[in-house]
mmCIF file with all atom_site columns, C-alpha atoms in Angstrom:
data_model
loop_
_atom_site.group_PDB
_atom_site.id
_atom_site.type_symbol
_atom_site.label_atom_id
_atom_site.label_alt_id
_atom_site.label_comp_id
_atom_site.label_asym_id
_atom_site.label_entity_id
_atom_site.label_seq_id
_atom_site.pdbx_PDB_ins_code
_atom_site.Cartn_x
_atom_site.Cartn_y
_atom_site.Cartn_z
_atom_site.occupancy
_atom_site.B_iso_or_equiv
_atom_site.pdbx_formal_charge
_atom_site.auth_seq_id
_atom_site.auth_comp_id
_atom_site.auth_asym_id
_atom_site.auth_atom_id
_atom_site.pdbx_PDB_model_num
ATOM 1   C CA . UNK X 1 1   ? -134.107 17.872 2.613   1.00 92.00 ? 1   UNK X CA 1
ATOM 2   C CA . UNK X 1 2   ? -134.031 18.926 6.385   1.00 93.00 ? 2   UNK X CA 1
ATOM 3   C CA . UNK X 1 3   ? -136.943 16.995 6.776   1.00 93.00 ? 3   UNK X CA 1
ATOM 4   C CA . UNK X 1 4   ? -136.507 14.298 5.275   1.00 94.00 ? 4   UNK X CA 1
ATOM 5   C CA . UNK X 1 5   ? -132.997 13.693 6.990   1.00 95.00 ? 5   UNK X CA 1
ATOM 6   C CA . UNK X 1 6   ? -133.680 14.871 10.430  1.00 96.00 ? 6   UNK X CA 1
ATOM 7   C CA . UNK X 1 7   ? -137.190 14.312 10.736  1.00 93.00 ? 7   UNK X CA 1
ATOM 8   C CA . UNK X 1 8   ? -140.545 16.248 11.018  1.00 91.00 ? 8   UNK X CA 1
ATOM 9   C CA . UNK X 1 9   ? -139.243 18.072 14.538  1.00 91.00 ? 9   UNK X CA 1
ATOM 10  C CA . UNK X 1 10  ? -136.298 19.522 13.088  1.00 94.00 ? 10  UNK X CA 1
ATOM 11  C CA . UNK X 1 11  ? -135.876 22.844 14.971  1.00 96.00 ? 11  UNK X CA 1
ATOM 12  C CA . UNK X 1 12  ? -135.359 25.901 12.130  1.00 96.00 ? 12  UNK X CA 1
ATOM 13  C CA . UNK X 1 13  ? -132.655 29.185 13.098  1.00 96.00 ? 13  UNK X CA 1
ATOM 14  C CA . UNK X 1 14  ? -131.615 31.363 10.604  1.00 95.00 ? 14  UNK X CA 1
ATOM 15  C CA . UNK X 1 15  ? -128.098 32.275 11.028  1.00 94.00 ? 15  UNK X CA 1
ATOM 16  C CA . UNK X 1 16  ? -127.893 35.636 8.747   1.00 93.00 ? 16  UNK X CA 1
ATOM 17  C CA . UNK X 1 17  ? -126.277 36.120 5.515   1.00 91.00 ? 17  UNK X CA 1
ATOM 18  C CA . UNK X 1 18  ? -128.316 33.374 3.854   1.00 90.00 ? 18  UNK X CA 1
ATOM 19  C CA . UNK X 1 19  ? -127.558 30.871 6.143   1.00 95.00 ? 19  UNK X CA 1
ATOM 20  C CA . UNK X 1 20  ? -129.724 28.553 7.677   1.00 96.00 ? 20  UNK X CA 1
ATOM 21  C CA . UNK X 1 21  ? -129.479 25.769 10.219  1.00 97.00 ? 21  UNK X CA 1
ATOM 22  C CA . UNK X 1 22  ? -131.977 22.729 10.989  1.00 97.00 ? 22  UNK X CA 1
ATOM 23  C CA . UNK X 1 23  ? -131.142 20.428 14.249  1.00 97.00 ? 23  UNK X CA 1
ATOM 24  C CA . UNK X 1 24  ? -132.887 17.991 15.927  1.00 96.00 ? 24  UNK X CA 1
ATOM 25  C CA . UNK X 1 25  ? -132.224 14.481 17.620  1.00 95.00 ? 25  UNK X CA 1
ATOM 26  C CA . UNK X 1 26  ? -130.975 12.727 14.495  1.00 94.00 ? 26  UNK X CA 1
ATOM 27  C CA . UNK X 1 27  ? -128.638 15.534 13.184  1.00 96.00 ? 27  UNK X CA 1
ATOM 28  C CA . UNK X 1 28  ? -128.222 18.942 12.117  1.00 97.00 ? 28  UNK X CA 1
ATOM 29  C CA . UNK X 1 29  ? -127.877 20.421 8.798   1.00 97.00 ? 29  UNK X CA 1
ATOM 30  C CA . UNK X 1 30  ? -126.679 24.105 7.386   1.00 97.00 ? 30  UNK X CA 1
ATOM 31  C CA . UNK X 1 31  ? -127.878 25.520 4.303   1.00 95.00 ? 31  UNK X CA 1
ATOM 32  C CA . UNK X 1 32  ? -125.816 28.331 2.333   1.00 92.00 ? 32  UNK X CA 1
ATOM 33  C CA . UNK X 1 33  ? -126.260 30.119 -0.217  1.00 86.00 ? 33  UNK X CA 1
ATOM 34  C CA . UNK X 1 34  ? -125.595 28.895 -3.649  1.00 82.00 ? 34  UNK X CA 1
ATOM 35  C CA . UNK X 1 35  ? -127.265 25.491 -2.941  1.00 86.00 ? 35  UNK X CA 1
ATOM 36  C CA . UNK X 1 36  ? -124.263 24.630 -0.545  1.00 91.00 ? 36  UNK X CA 1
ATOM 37  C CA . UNK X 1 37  ? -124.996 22.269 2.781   1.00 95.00 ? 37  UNK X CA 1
ATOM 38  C CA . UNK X 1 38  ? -123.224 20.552 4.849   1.00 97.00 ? 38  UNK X CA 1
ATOM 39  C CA . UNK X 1 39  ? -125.330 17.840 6.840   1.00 97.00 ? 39  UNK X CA 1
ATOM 40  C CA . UNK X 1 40  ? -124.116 15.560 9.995   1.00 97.00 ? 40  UNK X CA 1
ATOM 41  C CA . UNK X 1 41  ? -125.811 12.710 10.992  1.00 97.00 ? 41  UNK X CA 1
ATOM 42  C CA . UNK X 1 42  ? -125.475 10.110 13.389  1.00 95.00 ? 42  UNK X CA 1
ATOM 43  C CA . UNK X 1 43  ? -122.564 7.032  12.134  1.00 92.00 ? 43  UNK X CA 1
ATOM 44  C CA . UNK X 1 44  ? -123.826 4.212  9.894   1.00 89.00 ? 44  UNK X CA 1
ATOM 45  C CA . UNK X 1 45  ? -121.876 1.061  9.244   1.00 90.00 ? 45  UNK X CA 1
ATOM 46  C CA . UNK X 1 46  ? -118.791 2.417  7.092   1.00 93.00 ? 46  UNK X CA 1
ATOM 47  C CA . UNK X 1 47  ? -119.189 0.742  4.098   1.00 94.00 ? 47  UNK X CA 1
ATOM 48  C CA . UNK X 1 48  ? -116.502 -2.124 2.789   1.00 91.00 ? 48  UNK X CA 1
ATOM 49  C CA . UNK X 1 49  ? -115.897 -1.590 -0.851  1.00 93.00 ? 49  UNK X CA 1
ATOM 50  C CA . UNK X 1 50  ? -116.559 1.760  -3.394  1.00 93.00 ? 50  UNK X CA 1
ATOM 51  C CA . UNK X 1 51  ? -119.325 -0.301 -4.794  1.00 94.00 ? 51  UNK X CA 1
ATOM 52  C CA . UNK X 1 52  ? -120.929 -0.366 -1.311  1.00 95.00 ? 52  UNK X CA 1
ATOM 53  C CA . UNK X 1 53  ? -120.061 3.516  -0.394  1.00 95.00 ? 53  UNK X CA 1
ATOM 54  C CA . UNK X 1 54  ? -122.187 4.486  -4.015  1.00 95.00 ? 54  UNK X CA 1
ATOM 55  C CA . UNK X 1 55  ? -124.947 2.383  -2.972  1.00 95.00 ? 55  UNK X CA 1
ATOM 56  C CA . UNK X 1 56  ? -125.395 3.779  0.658   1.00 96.00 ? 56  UNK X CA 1
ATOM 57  C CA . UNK X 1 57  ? -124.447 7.193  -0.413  1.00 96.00 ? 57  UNK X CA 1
ATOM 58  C CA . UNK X 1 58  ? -127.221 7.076  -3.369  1.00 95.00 ? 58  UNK X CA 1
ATOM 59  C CA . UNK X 1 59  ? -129.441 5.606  -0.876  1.00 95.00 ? 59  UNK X CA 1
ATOM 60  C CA . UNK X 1 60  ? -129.210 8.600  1.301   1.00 95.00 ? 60  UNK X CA 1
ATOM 61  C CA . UNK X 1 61  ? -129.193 11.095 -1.095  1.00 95.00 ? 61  UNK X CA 1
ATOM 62  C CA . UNK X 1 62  ? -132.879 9.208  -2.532  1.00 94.00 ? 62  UNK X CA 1
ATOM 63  C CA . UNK X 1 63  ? -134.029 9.857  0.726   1.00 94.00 ? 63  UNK X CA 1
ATOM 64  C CA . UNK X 1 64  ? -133.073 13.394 0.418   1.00 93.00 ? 64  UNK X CA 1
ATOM 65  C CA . UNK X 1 65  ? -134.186 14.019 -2.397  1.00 90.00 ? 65  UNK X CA 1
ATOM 66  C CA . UNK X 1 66  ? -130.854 15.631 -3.744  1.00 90.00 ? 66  UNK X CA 1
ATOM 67  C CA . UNK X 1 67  ? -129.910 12.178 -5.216  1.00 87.00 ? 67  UNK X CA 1
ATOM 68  C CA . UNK X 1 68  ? -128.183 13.113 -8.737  1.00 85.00 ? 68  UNK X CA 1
ATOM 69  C CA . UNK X 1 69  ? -129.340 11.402 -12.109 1.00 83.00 ? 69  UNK X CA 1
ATOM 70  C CA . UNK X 1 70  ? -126.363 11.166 -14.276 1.00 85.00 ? 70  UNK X CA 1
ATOM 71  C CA . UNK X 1 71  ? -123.118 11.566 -12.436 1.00 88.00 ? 71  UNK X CA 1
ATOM 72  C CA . UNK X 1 72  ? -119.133 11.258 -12.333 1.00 86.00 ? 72  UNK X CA 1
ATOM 73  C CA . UNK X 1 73  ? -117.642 9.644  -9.087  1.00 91.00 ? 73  UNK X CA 1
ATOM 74  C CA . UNK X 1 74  ? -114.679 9.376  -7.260  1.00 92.00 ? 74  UNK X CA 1
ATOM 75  C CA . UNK X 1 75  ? -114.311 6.887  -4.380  1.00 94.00 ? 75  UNK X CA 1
ATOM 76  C CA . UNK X 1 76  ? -111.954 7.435  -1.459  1.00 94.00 ? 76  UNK X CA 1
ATOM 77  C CA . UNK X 1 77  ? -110.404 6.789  1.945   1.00 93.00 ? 77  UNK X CA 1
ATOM 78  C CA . UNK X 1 78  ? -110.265 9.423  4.825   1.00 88.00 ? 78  UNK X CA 1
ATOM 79  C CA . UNK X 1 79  ? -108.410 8.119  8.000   1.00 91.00 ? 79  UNK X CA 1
ATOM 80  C CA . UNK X 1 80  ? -110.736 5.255  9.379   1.00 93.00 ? 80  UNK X CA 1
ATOM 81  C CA . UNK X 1 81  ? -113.425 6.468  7.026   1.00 94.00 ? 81  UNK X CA 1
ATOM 82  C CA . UNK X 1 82  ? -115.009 6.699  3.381   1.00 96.00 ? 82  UNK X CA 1
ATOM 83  C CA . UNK X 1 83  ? -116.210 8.702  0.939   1.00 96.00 ? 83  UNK X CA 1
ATOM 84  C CA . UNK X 1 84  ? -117.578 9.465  -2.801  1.00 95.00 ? 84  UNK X CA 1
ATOM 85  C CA . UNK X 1 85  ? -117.691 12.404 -4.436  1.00 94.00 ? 85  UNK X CA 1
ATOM 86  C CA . UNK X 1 86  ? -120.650 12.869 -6.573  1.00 94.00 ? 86  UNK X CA 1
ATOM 87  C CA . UNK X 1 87  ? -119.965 15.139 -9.920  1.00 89.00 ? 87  UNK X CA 1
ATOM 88  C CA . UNK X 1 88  ? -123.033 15.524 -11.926 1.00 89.00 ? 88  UNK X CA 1
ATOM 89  C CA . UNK X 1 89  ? -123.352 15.765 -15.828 1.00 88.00 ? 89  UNK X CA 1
ATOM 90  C CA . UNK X 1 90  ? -125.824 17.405 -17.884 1.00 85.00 ? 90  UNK X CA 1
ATOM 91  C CA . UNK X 1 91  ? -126.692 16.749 -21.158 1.00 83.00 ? 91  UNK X CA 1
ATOM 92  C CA . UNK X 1 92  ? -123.301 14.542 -20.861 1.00 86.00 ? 92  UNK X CA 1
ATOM 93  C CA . UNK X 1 93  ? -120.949 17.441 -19.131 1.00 88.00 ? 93  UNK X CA 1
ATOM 94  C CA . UNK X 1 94  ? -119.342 17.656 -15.832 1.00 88.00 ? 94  UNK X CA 1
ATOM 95  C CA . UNK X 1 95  ? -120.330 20.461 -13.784 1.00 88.00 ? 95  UNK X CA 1
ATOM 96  C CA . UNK X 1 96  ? -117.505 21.652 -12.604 1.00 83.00 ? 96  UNK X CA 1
ATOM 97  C CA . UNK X 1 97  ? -117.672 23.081 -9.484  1.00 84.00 ? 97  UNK X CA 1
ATOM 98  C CA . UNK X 1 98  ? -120.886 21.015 -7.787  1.00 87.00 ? 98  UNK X CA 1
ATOM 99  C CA . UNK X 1 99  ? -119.771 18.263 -6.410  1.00 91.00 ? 99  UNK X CA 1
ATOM 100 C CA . UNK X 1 100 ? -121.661 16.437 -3.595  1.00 94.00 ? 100 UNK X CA 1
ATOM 101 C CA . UNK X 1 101 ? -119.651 14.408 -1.063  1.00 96.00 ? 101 UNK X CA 1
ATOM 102 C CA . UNK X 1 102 ? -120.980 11.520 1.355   1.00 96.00 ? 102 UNK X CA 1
ATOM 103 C CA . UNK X 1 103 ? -118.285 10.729 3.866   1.00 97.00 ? 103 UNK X CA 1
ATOM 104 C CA . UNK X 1 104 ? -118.996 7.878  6.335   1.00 97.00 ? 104 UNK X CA 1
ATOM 105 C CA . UNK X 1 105 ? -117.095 7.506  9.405   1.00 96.00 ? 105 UNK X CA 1
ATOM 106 C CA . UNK X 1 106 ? -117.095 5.475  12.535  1.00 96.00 ? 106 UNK X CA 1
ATOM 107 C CA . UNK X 1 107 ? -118.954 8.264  14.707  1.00 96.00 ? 107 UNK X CA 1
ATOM 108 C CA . UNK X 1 108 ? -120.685 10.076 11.985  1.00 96.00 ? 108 UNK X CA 1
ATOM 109 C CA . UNK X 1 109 ? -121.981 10.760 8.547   1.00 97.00 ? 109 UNK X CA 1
ATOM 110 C CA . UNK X 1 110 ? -121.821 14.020 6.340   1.00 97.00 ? 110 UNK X CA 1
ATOM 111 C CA . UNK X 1 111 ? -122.961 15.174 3.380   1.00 97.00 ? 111 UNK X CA 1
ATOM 112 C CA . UNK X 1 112 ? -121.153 18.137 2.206   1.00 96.00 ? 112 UNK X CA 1
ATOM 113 C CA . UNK X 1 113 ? -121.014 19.866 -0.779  1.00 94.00 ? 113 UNK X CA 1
ATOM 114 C CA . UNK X 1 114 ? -123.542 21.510 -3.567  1.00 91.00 ? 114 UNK X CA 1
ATOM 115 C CA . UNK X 1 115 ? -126.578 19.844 -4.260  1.00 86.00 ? 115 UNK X CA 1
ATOM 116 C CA . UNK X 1 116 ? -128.619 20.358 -7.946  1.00 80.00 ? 116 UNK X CA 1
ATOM 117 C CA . UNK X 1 117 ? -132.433 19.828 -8.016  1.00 71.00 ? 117 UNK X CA 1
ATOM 118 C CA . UNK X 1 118 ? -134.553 20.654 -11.001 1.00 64.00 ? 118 UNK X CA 1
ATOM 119 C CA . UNK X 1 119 ? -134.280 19.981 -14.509 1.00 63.00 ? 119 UNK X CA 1
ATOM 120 C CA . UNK X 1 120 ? -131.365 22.340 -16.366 1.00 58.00 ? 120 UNK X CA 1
ATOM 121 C CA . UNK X 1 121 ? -133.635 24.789 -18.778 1.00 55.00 ? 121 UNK X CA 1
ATOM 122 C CA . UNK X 1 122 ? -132.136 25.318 -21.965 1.00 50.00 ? 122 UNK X CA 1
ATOM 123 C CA . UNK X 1 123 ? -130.882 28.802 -22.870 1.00 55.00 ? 123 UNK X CA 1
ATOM 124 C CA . UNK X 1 124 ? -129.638 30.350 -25.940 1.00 55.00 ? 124 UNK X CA 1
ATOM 125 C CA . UNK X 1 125 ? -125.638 30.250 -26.073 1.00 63.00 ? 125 UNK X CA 1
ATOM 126 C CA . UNK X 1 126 ? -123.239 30.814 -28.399 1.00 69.00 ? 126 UNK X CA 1
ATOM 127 C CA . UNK X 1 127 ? -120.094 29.169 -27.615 1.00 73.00 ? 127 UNK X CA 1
ATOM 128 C CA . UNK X 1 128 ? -116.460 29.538 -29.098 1.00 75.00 ? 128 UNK X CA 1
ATOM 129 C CA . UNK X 1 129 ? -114.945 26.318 -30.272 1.00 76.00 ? 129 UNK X CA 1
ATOM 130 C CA . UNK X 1 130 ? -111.645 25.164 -29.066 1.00 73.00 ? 130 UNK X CA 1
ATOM 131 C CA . UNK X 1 131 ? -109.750 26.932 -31.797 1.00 75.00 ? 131 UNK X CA 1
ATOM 132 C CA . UNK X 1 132 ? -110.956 30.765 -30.248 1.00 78.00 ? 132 UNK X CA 1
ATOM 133 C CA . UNK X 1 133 ? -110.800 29.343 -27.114 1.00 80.00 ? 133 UNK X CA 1
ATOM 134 C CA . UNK X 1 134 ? -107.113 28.113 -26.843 1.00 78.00 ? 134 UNK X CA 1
ATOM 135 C CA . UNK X 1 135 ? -106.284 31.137 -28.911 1.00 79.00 ? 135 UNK X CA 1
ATOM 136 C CA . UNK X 1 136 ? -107.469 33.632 -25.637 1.00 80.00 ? 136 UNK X CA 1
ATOM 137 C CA . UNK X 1 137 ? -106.039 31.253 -23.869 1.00 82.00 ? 137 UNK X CA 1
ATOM 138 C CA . UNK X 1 138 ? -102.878 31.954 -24.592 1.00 81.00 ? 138 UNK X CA 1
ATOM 139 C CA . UNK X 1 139 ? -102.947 36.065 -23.801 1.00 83.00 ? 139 UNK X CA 1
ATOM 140 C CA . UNK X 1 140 ? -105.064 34.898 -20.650 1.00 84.00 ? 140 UNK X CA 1
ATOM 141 C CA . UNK X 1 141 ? -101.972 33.182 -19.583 1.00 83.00 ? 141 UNK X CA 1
ATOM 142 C CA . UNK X 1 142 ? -99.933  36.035 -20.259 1.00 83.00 ? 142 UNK X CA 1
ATOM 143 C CA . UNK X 1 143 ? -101.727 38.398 -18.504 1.00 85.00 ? 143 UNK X CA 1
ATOM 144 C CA . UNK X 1 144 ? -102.513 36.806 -15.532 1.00 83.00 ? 144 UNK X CA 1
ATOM 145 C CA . UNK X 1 145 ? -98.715  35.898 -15.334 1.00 84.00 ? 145 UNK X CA 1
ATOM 146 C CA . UNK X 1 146 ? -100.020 31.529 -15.294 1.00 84.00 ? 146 UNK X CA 1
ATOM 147 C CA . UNK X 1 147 ? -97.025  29.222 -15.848 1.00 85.00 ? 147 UNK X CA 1
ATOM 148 C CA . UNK X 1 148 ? -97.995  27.059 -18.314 1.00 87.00 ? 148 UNK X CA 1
ATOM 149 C CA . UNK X 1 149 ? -95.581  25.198 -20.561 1.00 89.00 ? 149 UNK X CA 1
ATOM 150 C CA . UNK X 1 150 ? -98.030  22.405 -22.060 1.00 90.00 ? 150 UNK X CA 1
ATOM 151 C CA . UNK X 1 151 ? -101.788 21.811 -22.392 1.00 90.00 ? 151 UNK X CA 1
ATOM 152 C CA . UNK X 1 152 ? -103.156 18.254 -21.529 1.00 93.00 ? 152 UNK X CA 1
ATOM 153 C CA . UNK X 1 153 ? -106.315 17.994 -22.035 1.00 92.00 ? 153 UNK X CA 1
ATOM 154 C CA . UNK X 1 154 ? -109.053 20.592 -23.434 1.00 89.00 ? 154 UNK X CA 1
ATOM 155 C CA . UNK X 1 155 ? -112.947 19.362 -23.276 1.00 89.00 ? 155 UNK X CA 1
ATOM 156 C CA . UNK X 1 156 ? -116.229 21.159 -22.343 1.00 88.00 ? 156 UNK X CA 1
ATOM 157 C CA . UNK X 1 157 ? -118.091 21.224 -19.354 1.00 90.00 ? 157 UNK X CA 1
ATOM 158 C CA . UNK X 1 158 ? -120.644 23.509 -17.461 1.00 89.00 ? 158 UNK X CA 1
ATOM 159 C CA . UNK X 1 159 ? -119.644 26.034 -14.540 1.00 88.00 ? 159 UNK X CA 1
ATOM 160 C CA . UNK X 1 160 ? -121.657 26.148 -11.438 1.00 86.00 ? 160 UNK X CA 1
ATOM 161 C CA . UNK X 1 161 ? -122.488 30.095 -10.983 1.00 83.00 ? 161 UNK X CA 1
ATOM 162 C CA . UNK X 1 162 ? -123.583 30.314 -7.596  1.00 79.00 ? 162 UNK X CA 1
ATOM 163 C CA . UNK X 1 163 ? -124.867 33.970 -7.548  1.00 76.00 ? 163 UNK X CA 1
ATOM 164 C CA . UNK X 1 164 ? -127.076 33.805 -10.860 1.00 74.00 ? 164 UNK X CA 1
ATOM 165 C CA . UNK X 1 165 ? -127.520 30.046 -10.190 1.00 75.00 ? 165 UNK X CA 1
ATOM 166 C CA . UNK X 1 166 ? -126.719 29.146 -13.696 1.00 81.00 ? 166 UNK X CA 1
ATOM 167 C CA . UNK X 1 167 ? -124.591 26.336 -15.432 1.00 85.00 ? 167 UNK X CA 1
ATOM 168 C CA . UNK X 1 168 ? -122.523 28.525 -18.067 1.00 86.00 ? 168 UNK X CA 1
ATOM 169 C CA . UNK X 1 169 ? -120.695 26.329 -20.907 1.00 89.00 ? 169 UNK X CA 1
ATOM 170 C CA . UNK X 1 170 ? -117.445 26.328 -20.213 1.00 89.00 ? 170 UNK X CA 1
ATOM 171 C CA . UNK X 1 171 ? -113.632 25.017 -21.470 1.00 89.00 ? 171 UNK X CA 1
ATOM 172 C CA . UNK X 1 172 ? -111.665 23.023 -19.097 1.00 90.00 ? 172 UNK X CA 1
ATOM 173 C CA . UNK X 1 173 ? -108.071 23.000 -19.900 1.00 89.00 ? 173 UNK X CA 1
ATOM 174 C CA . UNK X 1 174 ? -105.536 21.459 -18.177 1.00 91.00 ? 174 UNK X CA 1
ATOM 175 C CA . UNK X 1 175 ? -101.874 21.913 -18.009 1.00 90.00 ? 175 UNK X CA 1
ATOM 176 C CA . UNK X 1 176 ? -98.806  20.690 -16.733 1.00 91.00 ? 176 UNK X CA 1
ATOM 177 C CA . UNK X 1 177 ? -99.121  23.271 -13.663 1.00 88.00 ? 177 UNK X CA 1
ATOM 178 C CA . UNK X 1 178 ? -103.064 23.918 -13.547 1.00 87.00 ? 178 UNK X CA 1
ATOM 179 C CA . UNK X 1 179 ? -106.398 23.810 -14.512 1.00 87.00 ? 179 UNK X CA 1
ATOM 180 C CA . UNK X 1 180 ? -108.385 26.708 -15.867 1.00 88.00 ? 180 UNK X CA 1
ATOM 181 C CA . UNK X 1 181 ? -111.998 27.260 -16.577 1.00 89.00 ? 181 UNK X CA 1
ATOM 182 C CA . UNK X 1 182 ? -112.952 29.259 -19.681 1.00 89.00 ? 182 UNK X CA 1
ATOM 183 C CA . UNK X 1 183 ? -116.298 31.093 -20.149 1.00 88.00 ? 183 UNK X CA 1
ATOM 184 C CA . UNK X 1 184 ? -117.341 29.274 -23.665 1.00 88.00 ? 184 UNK X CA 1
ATOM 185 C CA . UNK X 1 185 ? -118.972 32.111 -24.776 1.00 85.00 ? 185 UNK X CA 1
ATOM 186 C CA . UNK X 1 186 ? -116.536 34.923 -24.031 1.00 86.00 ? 186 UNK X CA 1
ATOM 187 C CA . UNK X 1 187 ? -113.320 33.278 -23.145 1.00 86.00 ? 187 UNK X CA 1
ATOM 188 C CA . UNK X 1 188 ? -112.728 34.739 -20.049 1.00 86.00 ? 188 UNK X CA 1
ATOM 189 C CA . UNK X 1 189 ? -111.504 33.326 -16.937 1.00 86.00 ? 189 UNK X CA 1
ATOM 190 C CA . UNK X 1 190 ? -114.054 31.760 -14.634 1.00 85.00 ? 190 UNK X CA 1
ATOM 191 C CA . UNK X 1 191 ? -111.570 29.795 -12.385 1.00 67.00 ? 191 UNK X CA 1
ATOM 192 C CA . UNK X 1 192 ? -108.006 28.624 -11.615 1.00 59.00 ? 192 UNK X CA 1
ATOM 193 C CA . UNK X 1 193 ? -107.710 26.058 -8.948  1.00 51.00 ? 193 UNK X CA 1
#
């Protein structure tokens, strides 16, 4: 990726506790753990229209390598620049928590964010259906003390786990105050923006 963005003389420092940092002439880039980066290169034109901003973003991320193959966007303005966010499914779900973002600004361009590579590997899961699910839900909310008068919307995605660097099946819901992420399998909590 380094290479491919910043070129072949891209100078290589590790910066301790798994990070790592590439810089040269045309950028630098920082590599975490849990397939996190955040790259800044020098400013391209900022594009027009959303339709423009996917096209240069995908363009970028092709060049990469990182570009993703089925994916959920969201376009946006920041200030005097652009961005898209890049959410990619898998076998048809969202995963949740790996978005990849291409901002383009007057002086710059980033790419921020959690890039997938690979092809998902199936493993065998046993997942609860909604029914279990919203039933835990319910003593989840109580014991975590979550204010939640209504659900919204319930459908399935996959969580990002960083550590293990696995996509668990998971159970969005989403409520008039929140959304929660259920573990499919056990029902616990994975996450409460």
């Amino acid at each position: 990726i380094a290479k491919a963005l910043l070129g072949d003389g891209a100078q290589y420092s590790d910066q301790g506790g798994g990070k790592t940092m590439y810089e040269s002439p045309q950028g630098q880039a920082v590599f975490r753990r849990g397939r996190r980066l955040d790259v800044t290169l020098p400013a391209q034109d900022v594009p027009a229209s959303s339709a423009d901003t996917e096209q240069a973003a995908l363009t970028l991320l092709r060049k990469a390598g990182i570009a993703p193959g089925k994916y959920a966007a969201v376009f946006g303005k920041l200030g005097d620049g652009v961005f898209i966010r890049f959410y990619p499914k898998i076998r048809g779900f969202e995963v949740e928590n790996a978005a990849l973002e291409v901002q383009f600004w007057p002086d710059r361009t980033v790419v921020t964010g959690c890039y997938l590579t690979g092809r998902p590997q199936s493993v065998s899961f046993r997942t609860q259906g909604f029914v279990s699910l919203l039933a835990g839900f319910s003593t989840l909310t109580r014991q975590y003390s979550l204010d939640v008068k209504e659900i919204t919307r319930v459908s399935y995605v996959y969580y990002y786990d960083e550590g293990r660097a696995e996509l668990i099946p998971a159970c969005r819901i989403e409520t008039d105050s929140r959304t929660l992420l259920l573990d499919a399998g056990d029902g616990s909590l994975l996450l409460t923006p």
